Amino acid sequence: MLEDGGYFARNWYPAAVAAVVLLAAVAAGTRRLVPDGTAARVALALLAALVAWSYLSLVWADSAGDAFESSNQLLLVLATAWCMAIQPAGPRGLLALIALWSVGVAAICAVRLIQATGAAGLSGLLDPETLRLNDPMAYPNATSALPAMAMLAAVLLASRRELPVLARALMLGAAVLLAEYAVLPQSRGIAVGLVFSLPVLVALASDRVRVVTRLAVVGGMVLIAVPSLLDVGNDAMAERPTAGAVDDAVRLVALTVVLAIALGLALSLLEDRVRVARPTSLSPRRVAVGGIAVALAAAGVAGAVLGPRTVDWAESTWSTAGPYPAGGSRLLSLAPEERPDYARVAWDLFLEKPAGGVASGNFGREYDARRTLPKRSRYTHNIFLRFLAENGVVGILLFLGVLGALLAGAMTGMRRLDGPGRAASAASMAVGAYLVGHGNLDWLEEFAALTGPAIGFTFASVALQRRGAAADPWWERLHRGNRGLAAVPRPVAVAGGLCSLTVALAVLVPPWLSVRYLERVKEGGKAEQVRADLRRAADLNPLSVEPLVNEGRLDLELGNKQDARAAFRRSIDREPTWYAYLQLALLDAQERKWVDAERELEQASMLSANDRVLNEARKRILGRTEVNAVEFDRTFVEGPGLDPGSVG
């Protein structure tokens, strides 16, 4: 498990380097570059085109540093997908890998629950701002998504007849544990994720009755435990002691897990003794047509019964964005919080630049300048709106093409796969569908610990071979055709591979080292060493503004006002930011250059609307009140990087 879910650059950059190196090793070891199956090849090609388009967006990006970082994250996704698509493990190996991942997530959740018992309660496991459970992913909604995704795989594995009875029962218990842990952070996106993923899991599974039976057991156990689980979150968010509620919830979780294991044993023994006639296999076309028909029928009935009330609720709720009502459970609230404002800005950006968008990773910069609410956001909280706003029509079409190719591959897999292959496909596609569904309300794509399994398992399942070849051991498949390299002369293939590896590492390693220097800066130290680290960081990543901004903060701390001013000016030359302009305004105000301070502050306001920090600075500057830049920064600004007072 990546630390903090792989969200921070210090965590995902080494993962990206490792993924690229592993891809090169797998390609060299298997002598394959192209995965099996047309769908897998098309999906991989479209994903590669999306990554290339993302890097191209640096040309028109206002923040080239953010665009570069976002593109490097997509490169990690591509390397993961490519590596998993050509790996030689086969259906059984992929299913075993999925099982290990699901069991590993369950073990992490169990350890966290045990740690939470006792007098401390959830102390140390809560998000400091929202007071919701955020461990192990450092973000509550991602903390909910991880066990929910693993639960889908556990349910599928609990239904597999080829597994031992005890293993099936234990997997059902693990599924209950995962589902109940997913409730604790009170993430409402889990409902959308399950709406997307559960139909996929059932439709693609070969033993649908078994899967539905296990889902019913999991649902029943969660219903038993959910009041206690909600009490934990409600007490935490109300800043009440959580120890008692946590102990009660953990005891109930343990009880329901034991009950699920017992029910799993009973179901497995009964199914092994009573051979129920297997239902007629449905073709992919019938599944698709049937699913669309059911969805349209349900939508028609819901529209006829609830249509007017739904429209009224949507208009009133989304026109008055705000937090969920106090005193109630967040999980049961329909308040959209700031999401309507995110969607408004994202749509406006698309209309302004429909072809290529504002560039990868640049939504946050634009949102700061256009928001009507105080809270900042780097993300659209909707993966489709993100590609639309940041990458335009080209980006969203490429993304939809990737999803379409993967879906086509899954439908084809219903015909050509059986046994472990069919099971691996169902579990993988359900995990991927969950990420897409939950991603409609959040920014889960930023967490490598979520995108890794979702993307990797999905591409691996679509690339699974046909029935006859799938049964062969991996060491025989290794040398069966050398697809992708057979027609290429060996020297050309080696040279091309080395060049590609060199380019990828040249793109990833310098910014990773830059991030490492910035992390060392945050630890403090002697001023000379800190300054040297900042300059190394700036040289290693000439697109990032963070080293220069932090150099300005360092000089402020040391009282070197002119050096600080010069550093902030250099940062603005690299990329204008509201923070750098604010610091220049404060320095001017400190020297009683009020007109210059007002001008700099106006520049900052153009980059950050409705900003409480800038409003406070404006009040002082217009009132001609004496300002100390360092004290103001410490009091009002949650600036990036350097910890004030840590420099010796």
XYZ file of C-alpha atoms in Angstrom:
648
model
C 0.000 0.000 0.000
C 1.391 3.382 -0.991
C 1.745 5.849 1.870
C -1.227 8.260 1.977
C -2.787 6.359 -0.907
C -0.093 7.567 -3.285
C -1.628 11.050 -3.440
C 1.424 13.173 -2.737
C 4.161 13.542 -5.332
C 6.733 12.192 -2.888
C 4.831 8.887 -2.992
C 3.624 8.474 -6.559
C 6.816 9.635 -8.315
C 8.850 6.635 -7.087
C 5.878 4.421 -7.943
C 5.897 5.848 -11.476
C 9.622 5.203 -11.879
C 9.161 1.650 -10.582
C 6.225 1.063 -12.949
C 8.231 2.197 -15.973
C 11.198 0.004 -15.021
C 8.894 -2.951 -14.363
C 7.214 -2.439 -17.740
C 10.608 -2.539 -19.432
C 11.530 -5.700 -17.527
C 8.256 -7.456 -18.385
C 8.516 -6.453 -22.048
C 12.108 -7.692 -22.214
C 11.349 -10.904 -20.344
C 8.286 -11.818 -22.379
C 9.539 -10.246 -25.624
C 6.114 -8.697 -26.053
C 4.962 -5.118 -26.409
C 1.406 -5.605 -27.598
C -1.263 -7.292 -25.450
C -3.586 -10.004 -26.688
C -7.011 -9.002 -27.948
C -8.140 -6.138 -30.143
C -9.960 -4.401 -27.298
C -6.869 -4.330 -25.090
C -4.728 -2.970 -27.911
C -7.233 -0.266 -28.808
C -7.690 0.747 -25.163
C -3.933 0.906 -24.620
C -3.386 2.929 -27.801
C -6.102 5.412 -26.830
C -4.681 5.726 -23.318
C -1.229 6.397 -24.778
C -2.761 9.054 -27.037
C -4.436 10.640 -24.009
C -1.092 10.790 -22.197
C 0.555 12.355 -25.259
C -2.262 14.920 -25.510
C -1.793 15.736 -21.847
C 1.912 16.440 -22.350
C 1.084 18.505 -25.427
C -1.197 20.683 -23.302
C 1.926 22.159 -21.670
C 2.119 24.339 -24.792
C -1.016 26.310 -23.867
C -1.013 25.818 -20.087
C -1.021 28.875 -17.814
C 0.617 26.645 -15.216
C 3.104 24.469 -17.062
C 4.267 23.021 -13.743
C 0.811 21.699 -12.875
C 0.335 20.378 -16.411
C 3.685 18.585 -16.267
C 2.893 16.983 -12.919
C -0.572 15.880 -14.042
C 0.873 14.402 -17.239
C 3.449 12.469 -15.234
C 0.628 11.021 -13.146
C -1.055 9.863 -16.344
C 2.249 8.306 -17.400
C 2.106 6.234 -14.206
C -1.390 5.094 -15.204
C -0.196 4.174 -18.703
C 2.826 2.245 -17.418
C 0.621 0.330 -14.971
C -1.964 -0.511 -17.622
C 0.656 -1.552 -20.172
C 2.612 -3.687 -17.727
C -0.508 -5.522 -16.550
C -1.778 -5.984 -20.102
C 1.333 -7.890 -21.211
C 2.166 -9.756 -18.001
C 2.196 -13.540 -18.516
C 0.420 -14.742 -15.372
C -2.807 -15.697 -17.164
C -6.311 -16.056 -15.689
C -5.365 -18.015 -12.569
C -2.435 -15.754 -11.821
C -4.568 -12.638 -12.257
C -7.294 -14.052 -10.018
C -4.684 -14.888 -7.371
C -3.304 -11.345 -7.584
C -6.800 -9.901 -7.139
C -7.340 -12.159 -4.132
C -4.050 -11.077 -2.531
C -4.958 -7.421 -3.029
C -8.426 -7.854 -1.531
C -7.137 -9.807 1.464
C -4.360 -7.263 1.970
C -6.828 -4.370 2.081
C -9.012 -6.322 4.523
C -5.999 -6.919 6.768
C -5.158 -3.203 6.771
C -8.747 -2.324 7.697
C -8.776 -4.912 10.492
C -5.543 -3.532 11.939
C -6.932 0.009 11.850
C -10.078 -1.072 13.700
C -8.021 -2.802 16.375
C -5.851 0.303 16.735
C -8.967 2.445 17.196
C -10.219 0.491 20.210
C -9.448 1.669 23.715
C -9.359 5.079 25.328
C -7.833 6.887 22.343
C -10.687 6.051 19.984
C -10.106 7.514 16.534
C -7.395 9.878 17.715
C -4.789 10.171 14.985
C -6.997 8.527 12.350
C -9.212 11.541 11.557
C -8.964 14.209 8.904
C -8.040 17.405 10.798
C -10.477 19.553 8.818
C -13.596 17.389 8.453
C -13.019 15.101 11.497
C -13.870 12.073 9.357
C -11.897 8.823 9.253
C -9.121 9.281 6.701
C -6.772 6.398 7.435
C -5.119 4.703 5.528
C -5.614 6.973 2.483
C -5.205 10.436 4.078
C -8.572 11.475 2.566
C -11.958 10.270 3.883
C -13.627 9.578 0.537
C -10.616 7.652 -0.743
C -10.518 5.768 2.562
C -14.092 4.690 1.853
C -13.419 3.807 -1.781
C -10.488 1.452 -1.164
C -12.360 -1.142 0.959
C -15.473 -0.771 -1.197
C -13.465 -1.724 -4.289
C -11.787 -4.618 -2.492
C -15.187 -5.789 -1.218
C -16.375 -6.347 -4.797
C -13.459 -8.683 -5.465
C -14.001 -10.498 -2.164
C -17.679 -11.135 -2.971
C -16.763 -12.593 -6.349
C -14.092 -14.824 -4.817
C -16.517 -15.991 -2.126
C -18.765 -17.342 -4.884
C -16.129 -19.405 -6.709
C -16.804 -23.132 -6.490
C -13.188 -24.108 -7.245
C -11.983 -22.505 -4.009
C -12.017 -24.574 -0.804
C -15.133 -24.193 1.331
C -13.246 -22.501 4.165
C -11.573 -20.055 1.771
C -14.948 -19.057 0.338
C -16.356 -18.501 3.806
C -13.372 -16.423 4.889
C -13.636 -14.289 1.760
C -17.283 -13.610 2.586
C -16.246 -12.519 6.073
C -13.584 -10.286 4.534
C -16.212 -8.774 2.233
C -18.371 -7.853 5.236
C -15.394 -6.330 7.054
C -14.484 -4.283 3.985
C -18.045 -3.082 3.394
C -18.458 -1.986 7.001
C -15.112 -0.194 7.078
C -16.175 1.630 3.910
C -19.163 3.069 5.798
C -17.069 4.610 8.594
C -15.777 7.679 6.661
C -19.392 8.484 5.659
C -18.598 9.040 1.989
C -21.747 9.506 -0.055
C -19.900 8.691 -3.261
C -19.871 5.040 -2.227
C -23.532 4.783 -3.256
C -22.770 6.008 -6.777
C -19.764 3.719 -7.002
C -21.875 0.700 -6.075
C -24.620 1.686 -8.524
C -21.990 1.567 -11.265
C -20.145 -1.539 -10.106
C -22.682 -4.009 -8.721
C -24.558 -4.487 -12.031
C -21.206 -5.017 -13.754
C -20.173 -7.613 -11.178
C -23.427 -9.556 -11.494
C -23.678 -9.292 -15.287
C -20.128 -10.495 -15.981
C -20.020 -13.260 -13.365
C -20.617 -16.795 -14.573
C -22.397 -17.815 -11.316
C -24.780 -14.890 -10.920
C -26.990 -16.599 -8.351
C -24.001 -17.267 -6.113
C -22.801 -13.684 -6.428
C -26.236 -12.239 -5.651
C -26.539 -14.548 -2.631
C -23.220 -13.328 -1.247
C -24.166 -9.723 -1.909
C -27.368 -10.289 0.058
C -25.362 -11.625 3.004
C -23.013 -8.638 2.898
C -25.927 -6.219 2.658
C -27.704 -7.838 5.582
C -24.646 -7.728 7.810
C -24.000 -4.081 6.941
C -27.603 -3.191 7.805
C -27.095 -4.723 11.237
C -23.921 -2.747 11.886
C -24.649 0.542 10.131
C -26.290 2.395 13.086
C -23.209 1.806 15.232
C -20.899 2.677 12.348
C -22.692 5.984 11.794
C -22.516 6.767 15.514
C -18.722 6.638 15.293
C -18.576 9.220 12.527
C -21.280 11.405 14.041
C -19.475 11.553 17.395
C -16.184 12.383 15.695
C -17.658 15.186 13.574
C -19.488 16.584 16.612
C -16.150 16.552 18.489
C -17.508 14.173 21.113
C -15.382 11.347 22.582
C -15.363 8.415 20.176
C -13.884 5.634 22.318
C -17.228 4.187 23.424
C -18.809 4.344 19.975
C -15.718 2.800 18.385
C -15.657 -0.091 20.859
C -19.356 -0.795 20.239
C -18.887 -0.643 16.473
C -15.825 -2.902 16.491
C -17.654 -5.516 18.560
C -20.565 -5.425 16.116
C -18.222 -5.634 13.138
C -16.551 -8.689 14.675
C -19.936 -10.300 15.295
C -21.192 -9.704 11.757
C -17.938 -10.974 10.261
C -18.234 -14.200 12.265
C -21.881 -14.544 11.216
C -20.903 -14.001 7.581
C -18.220 -16.697 7.805
C -20.761 -19.098 9.291
C -23.280 -18.288 6.569
C -20.541 -18.658 3.980
C -19.713 -22.132 5.264
C -23.376 -23.126 5.201
C -23.943 -21.767 1.702
C -20.803 -23.389 0.310
C -21.585 -26.796 1.827
C -25.159 -26.615 0.571
C -24.108 -25.585 -2.930
C -21.514 -28.367 -3.100
C -24.115 -30.967 -2.120
C -26.991 -29.647 -4.205
C -26.085 -29.099 -7.832
C -28.480 -26.491 -9.149
C -28.970 -26.426 -12.891
C -26.854 -23.649 -14.280
C -28.914 -20.948 -15.974
C -28.600 -20.543 -19.700
C -25.627 -18.382 -20.546
C -26.582 -14.997 -21.872
C -24.791 -13.465 -24.808
C -23.096 -10.111 -24.331
C -25.640 -8.520 -26.656
C -28.548 -9.833 -24.598
C -26.912 -8.655 -21.387
C -26.364 -5.193 -22.835
C -29.843 -4.906 -24.324
C -31.430 -6.275 -21.172
C -29.479 -3.915 -18.950
C -30.429 -0.909 -21.069
C -34.075 -1.987 -21.109
C -34.178 -2.405 -17.329
C -32.452 0.939 -16.809
C -34.855 2.733 -19.158
C -37.870 1.087 -17.548
C -36.681 2.002 -14.064
C -35.944 5.554 -15.173
C -39.394 5.829 -16.740
C -41.171 4.618 -13.623
C -39.049 6.819 -11.369
C -39.618 9.807 -13.630
C -43.373 9.310 -13.652
C -43.597 8.907 -9.881
C -40.861 11.209 -8.616
C -40.133 13.449 -11.593
C -41.655 16.769 -10.463
C -40.395 16.415 -6.905
C -36.943 15.420 -8.131
C -36.702 18.478 -10.383
C -37.776 20.770 -7.546
C -35.231 19.204 -5.178
C -32.407 19.415 -7.720
C -33.098 23.060 -8.520
C -33.328 24.130 -4.886
C -30.387 22.042 -3.674
C -27.868 22.717 -6.441
C -28.680 26.407 -6.592
C -27.780 26.805 -2.915
C -24.566 24.861 -2.501
C -23.505 24.404 1.071
C -22.496 21.900 3.731
C -24.689 19.113 4.986
C -27.080 20.068 7.800
C -25.580 20.061 11.280
C -26.793 17.432 13.700
C -27.458 14.770 11.088
C -25.443 12.040 9.469
C -23.296 13.158 6.580
C -23.789 9.823 4.834
C -27.549 10.399 4.582
C -27.282 14.042 3.488
C -27.966 15.123 -0.103
C -26.266 18.514 0.241
C -23.857 18.934 -2.710
C -21.473 21.227 -0.783
C -19.257 23.103 -3.291
C -19.740 20.722 -6.240
C -22.168 22.932 -8.217
C -19.568 25.694 -8.238
C -16.896 23.253 -9.446
C -19.204 22.065 -12.226
C -20.091 25.636 -13.237
C -16.459 26.639 -13.620
C -15.535 23.398 -15.404
C -18.322 23.868 -17.946
C -17.383 27.520 -18.491
C -13.781 26.504 -19.123
C -14.873 23.947 -21.685
C -17.030 26.504 -23.500
C -14.126 28.947 -23.593
C -11.572 26.397 -24.842
C -13.544 23.476 -26.282
C -10.792 21.886 -28.359
C -7.926 21.417 -25.918
C -9.213 22.698 -22.591
C -7.158 24.772 -20.169
C -4.446 22.063 -19.971
C -3.980 19.118 -17.651
C -3.902 19.979 -13.964
C -4.929 23.603 -14.558
C -8.514 23.491 -13.276
C -7.488 24.487 -9.753
C -5.765 27.636 -10.969
C -8.812 28.659 -12.990
C -11.231 27.782 -10.216
C -9.359 29.990 -7.754
C -9.879 32.948 -10.068
C -13.579 32.257 -10.739
C -15.005 30.704 -7.608
C -17.974 32.171 -5.744
C -17.291 30.214 -2.553
C -14.385 30.635 -0.123
C -13.066 27.077 -0.329
C -10.338 26.324 -2.844
C -10.257 23.198 -4.981
C -7.685 21.795 -7.371
C -10.157 19.331 -8.877
C -13.569 19.278 -10.561
C -14.797 16.415 -8.336
C -16.031 14.726 -11.521
C -13.676 12.761 -13.719
C -15.652 13.426 -16.913
C -15.836 17.172 -16.258
C -12.133 17.125 -15.485
C -11.174 15.764 -18.895
C -13.702 18.081 -20.532
C -12.389 21.225 -18.809
C -8.679 20.392 -18.840
C -8.294 18.472 -22.114
C -11.285 19.574 -24.164
C -13.168 17.554 -26.756
C -10.039 15.645 -27.738
C -9.340 14.577 -24.166
C -12.877 13.525 -23.294
C -13.245 11.559 -26.541
C -9.991 9.720 -25.889
C -11.074 8.961 -22.322
C -14.500 7.729 -23.446
C -12.759 5.675 -26.110
C -10.632 3.952 -23.462
C -13.745 3.155 -21.414
C -15.604 1.938 -24.497
C -12.764 -0.345 -25.581
C -12.496 -1.833 -22.091
C -16.253 -2.404 -21.963
C -16.174 -4.054 -25.387
C -13.345 -6.283 -24.210
C -15.327 -7.284 -21.131
C -18.379 -8.158 -23.220
C -16.203 -10.215 -25.555
C -14.694 -11.952 -22.543
C -18.119 -13.292 -21.619
C -17.895 -15.524 -24.701
C -14.235 -16.482 -24.754
C -13.465 -16.878 -21.039
C -14.688 -19.306 -18.445
C -13.688 -20.398 -14.951
C -10.905 -18.254 -13.438
C -10.730 -16.013 -16.501
C -14.399 -15.103 -16.312
C -14.106 -14.528 -12.558
C -11.027 -12.329 -12.950
C -12.779 -10.321 -15.646
C -15.902 -9.777 -13.527
C -13.942 -8.703 -10.450
C -11.591 -6.452 -12.420
C -14.303 -4.687 -14.372
C -16.389 -4.168 -11.231
C -13.422 -2.569 -9.461
C -12.839 -0.297 -12.456
C -16.531 0.572 -12.706
C -16.560 1.548 -9.040
C -13.702 4.004 -9.548
C -15.482 5.596 -12.513
C -18.779 5.791 -10.613
C -17.388 7.234 -7.394
C -15.182 9.480 -9.513
C -18.313 11.294 -10.678
C -18.460 12.937 -7.249
C -14.821 13.108 -6.249
C -11.165 13.249 -7.268
C -10.199 9.635 -6.624
C -8.127 9.562 -9.818
C -5.427 11.380 -7.835
C -4.767 8.344 -5.605
C -2.363 5.829 -7.104
C -3.484 3.200 -4.578
C -6.933 3.356 -6.219
C -6.060 3.879 -9.874
C -3.363 1.194 -9.766
C -5.618 -1.803 -9.066
C -8.566 -0.376 -11.004
C -6.568 0.296 -14.167
C -4.139 -2.601 -13.834
C -6.696 -5.328 -13.176
C -9.040 -4.001 -15.861
C -6.421 -3.956 -18.615
C -5.084 -7.339 -17.526
C -8.557 -8.891 -17.678
C -9.318 -7.495 -21.132
C -6.004 -8.888 -22.391
C -6.714 -12.429 -21.151
C -6.305 -15.045 -23.859
C -8.928 -17.292 -25.358
C -10.126 -20.463 -23.698
C -7.640 -22.908 -25.143
C -4.593 -20.728 -24.676
C -5.747 -19.513 -21.271
C -5.378 -22.989 -19.811
C -1.715 -23.283 -20.752
C 0.884 -22.588 -18.053
C 2.520 -19.176 -18.190
C 5.984 -20.511 -18.991
C 4.612 -22.018 -22.232
C 2.766 -18.840 -23.155
C 5.936 -16.805 -22.605
C 7.526 -17.972 -25.857
C 4.444 -18.573 -27.917
C 4.570 -15.842 -30.523
C 6.577 -12.899 -29.272
C 3.751 -10.623 -30.398
C 4.849 -7.095 -31.049
C 8.560 -7.915 -31.387
C 8.601 -10.886 -33.765
C 8.650 -8.719 -36.891
C 11.150 -6.209 -35.476
C 14.902 -6.835 -35.818
C 16.449 -7.426 -32.427
C 18.892 -4.459 -32.527
C 16.064 -2.115 -33.511
C 13.822 -3.454 -30.754
C 16.559 -3.131 -28.134
C 17.495 0.388 -29.246
C 13.869 1.488 -29.340
C 13.187 0.042 -25.920
C 16.238 1.680 -24.377
C 15.350 5.043 -25.935
C 11.781 4.841 -24.656
C 12.969 3.877 -21.181
C 15.486 6.718 -21.174
C 12.868 9.288 -22.198
C 10.407 8.081 -19.569
C 13.015 8.181 -16.817
C 14.237 11.590 -17.994
C 10.679 12.861 -17.631
C 10.110 11.326 -14.185
C 13.397 11.239 -12.276
C 14.382 14.960 -12.210
C 11.006 16.179 -10.856
C 11.054 13.319 -8.343
C 14.452 14.468 -7.090
C 13.116 18.030 -6.991
C 10.259 16.866 -4.781
C 12.719 15.081 -2.489
C 14.696 18.293 -2.021
C 11.484 20.179 -1.245
C 10.528 17.547 1.319
C 13.911 17.976 2.988
C 13.355 21.735 3.038
C 10.147 21.257 5.036
C 12.178 19.557 7.752
C 14.116 22.790 8.324
C 17.837 23.118 8.960
C 20.597 25.637 8.398
C 19.660 28.493 6.087
C 22.544 27.794 3.698
C 21.544 24.148 3.312
C 17.868 25.026 2.847
C 18.702 27.591 0.177
C 20.952 25.112 -1.632
C 18.188 22.499 -1.597
C 15.668 24.993 -2.961
C 17.954 25.961 -5.812
C 18.628 22.318 -6.653
C 14.874 21.713 -6.667
C 14.332 24.692 -8.974
C 17.045 23.501 -11.373
C 15.758 19.919 -11.470
C 12.211 21.017 -12.288
C 12.333 24.317 -14.192
C 8.539 24.281 -14.614
C 7.693 24.209 -10.909
C 7.107 27.473 -9.083
C 7.250 25.959 -5.600
C 11.043 26.147 -5.052
C 11.139 29.851 -5.915
C 8.137 30.673 -3.731
C 9.730 28.845 -0.834
C 13.005 30.661 -1.388
C 11.078 33.894 -1.000
C 9.553 32.626 2.240
C 13.003 31.654 3.468
C 14.314 35.161 2.858
C 11.277 36.621 4.633
C 12.041 34.484 7.670
C 15.656 35.628 7.624
C 14.698 39.281 7.208
C 16.231 39.601 3.730
C 13.425 41.673 2.241
C 15.104 42.545 -1.035
C 16.162 38.947 -1.653
C 12.622 37.831 -0.833
C 11.205 40.362 -3.274
C 13.587 39.126 -5.979
C 12.654 35.484 -5.359
C 8.936 36.232 -5.588
C 9.519 38.183 -8.801
C 11.392 35.231 -10.288
C 8.535 32.934 -9.304
C 6.057 35.240 -11.060
C 8.216 35.218 -14.177
C 7.978 31.420 -14.114
C 4.265 31.341 -13.226
C 2.100 34.150 -11.762
C 0.480 33.051 -8.486
C -1.772 34.859 -6.034
C 0.575 33.958 -3.181
C 3.635 35.610 -4.729
C 1.682 38.771 -5.541
C 0.321 38.838 -1.978
C 3.829 38.652 -0.542
C 4.965 41.507 -2.780
C 1.954 43.548 -1.654
C 2.773 42.874 1.993
C 6.408 43.852 1.466
C 5.304 47.097 -0.199
C 2.863 47.792 2.633
C 5.575 47.119 5.187
C 7.616 49.847 3.489
C 4.471 52.051 3.323
C 4.397 51.967 -0.470
C 0.617 51.865 -0.418
C -0.058 52.454 -4.120
C 2.329 49.683 -5.135
C 0.801 47.413 -2.489
C -2.701 48.030 -3.848
C -1.534 47.243 -7.374
C 0.123 43.968 -6.335
C -2.925 43.013 -4.290
C -5.171 43.628 -7.284
C -3.031 41.206 -9.288
C -3.406 38.635 -6.520
C -7.191 39.127 -6.462
C -7.405 38.435 -10.185
C -5.899 35.001 -9.497
C -7.880 34.217 -6.338
C -11.463 35.432 -6.041
C -13.514 35.564 -2.851
C -10.364 35.019 -0.808
C -10.531 35.649 2.940
C -6.749 36.083 3.180
C -6.678 38.690 0.432
C -9.696 40.414 1.953
C -7.840 40.720 5.249
C -4.773 42.088 3.474
C -6.935 44.546 1.530
C -8.554 45.797 4.719
C -5.154 46.531 6.232
C -3.638 48.074 3.138
C -6.611 50.315 2.355
C -6.726 51.299 6.013
C -3.026 52.163 5.836
C -2.423 49.846 8.785
C 1.127 48.774 9.478
C 1.747 45.264 8.150
C 4.470 42.778 9.005
C 4.770 40.354 6.108
C 6.152 37.484 8.193
C 3.559 37.788 10.956
C 0.715 38.117 8.456
C 1.940 35.041 6.618
C 2.106 33.009 9.819
C -1.317 34.160 11.002
C -3.472 34.038 7.889
C -1.775 32.112 5.101
C -1.528 28.363 4.787
C 1.266 28.738 2.297
C 3.127 25.902 0.556
C 6.278 24.279 1.748
C 8.539 25.831 4.332
C 7.519 25.618 7.966
C 7.927 29.121 9.456
C 10.399 29.088 12.289
C 12.126 25.882 11.229
C 15.102 27.600 9.623
C 18.239 28.094 11.705
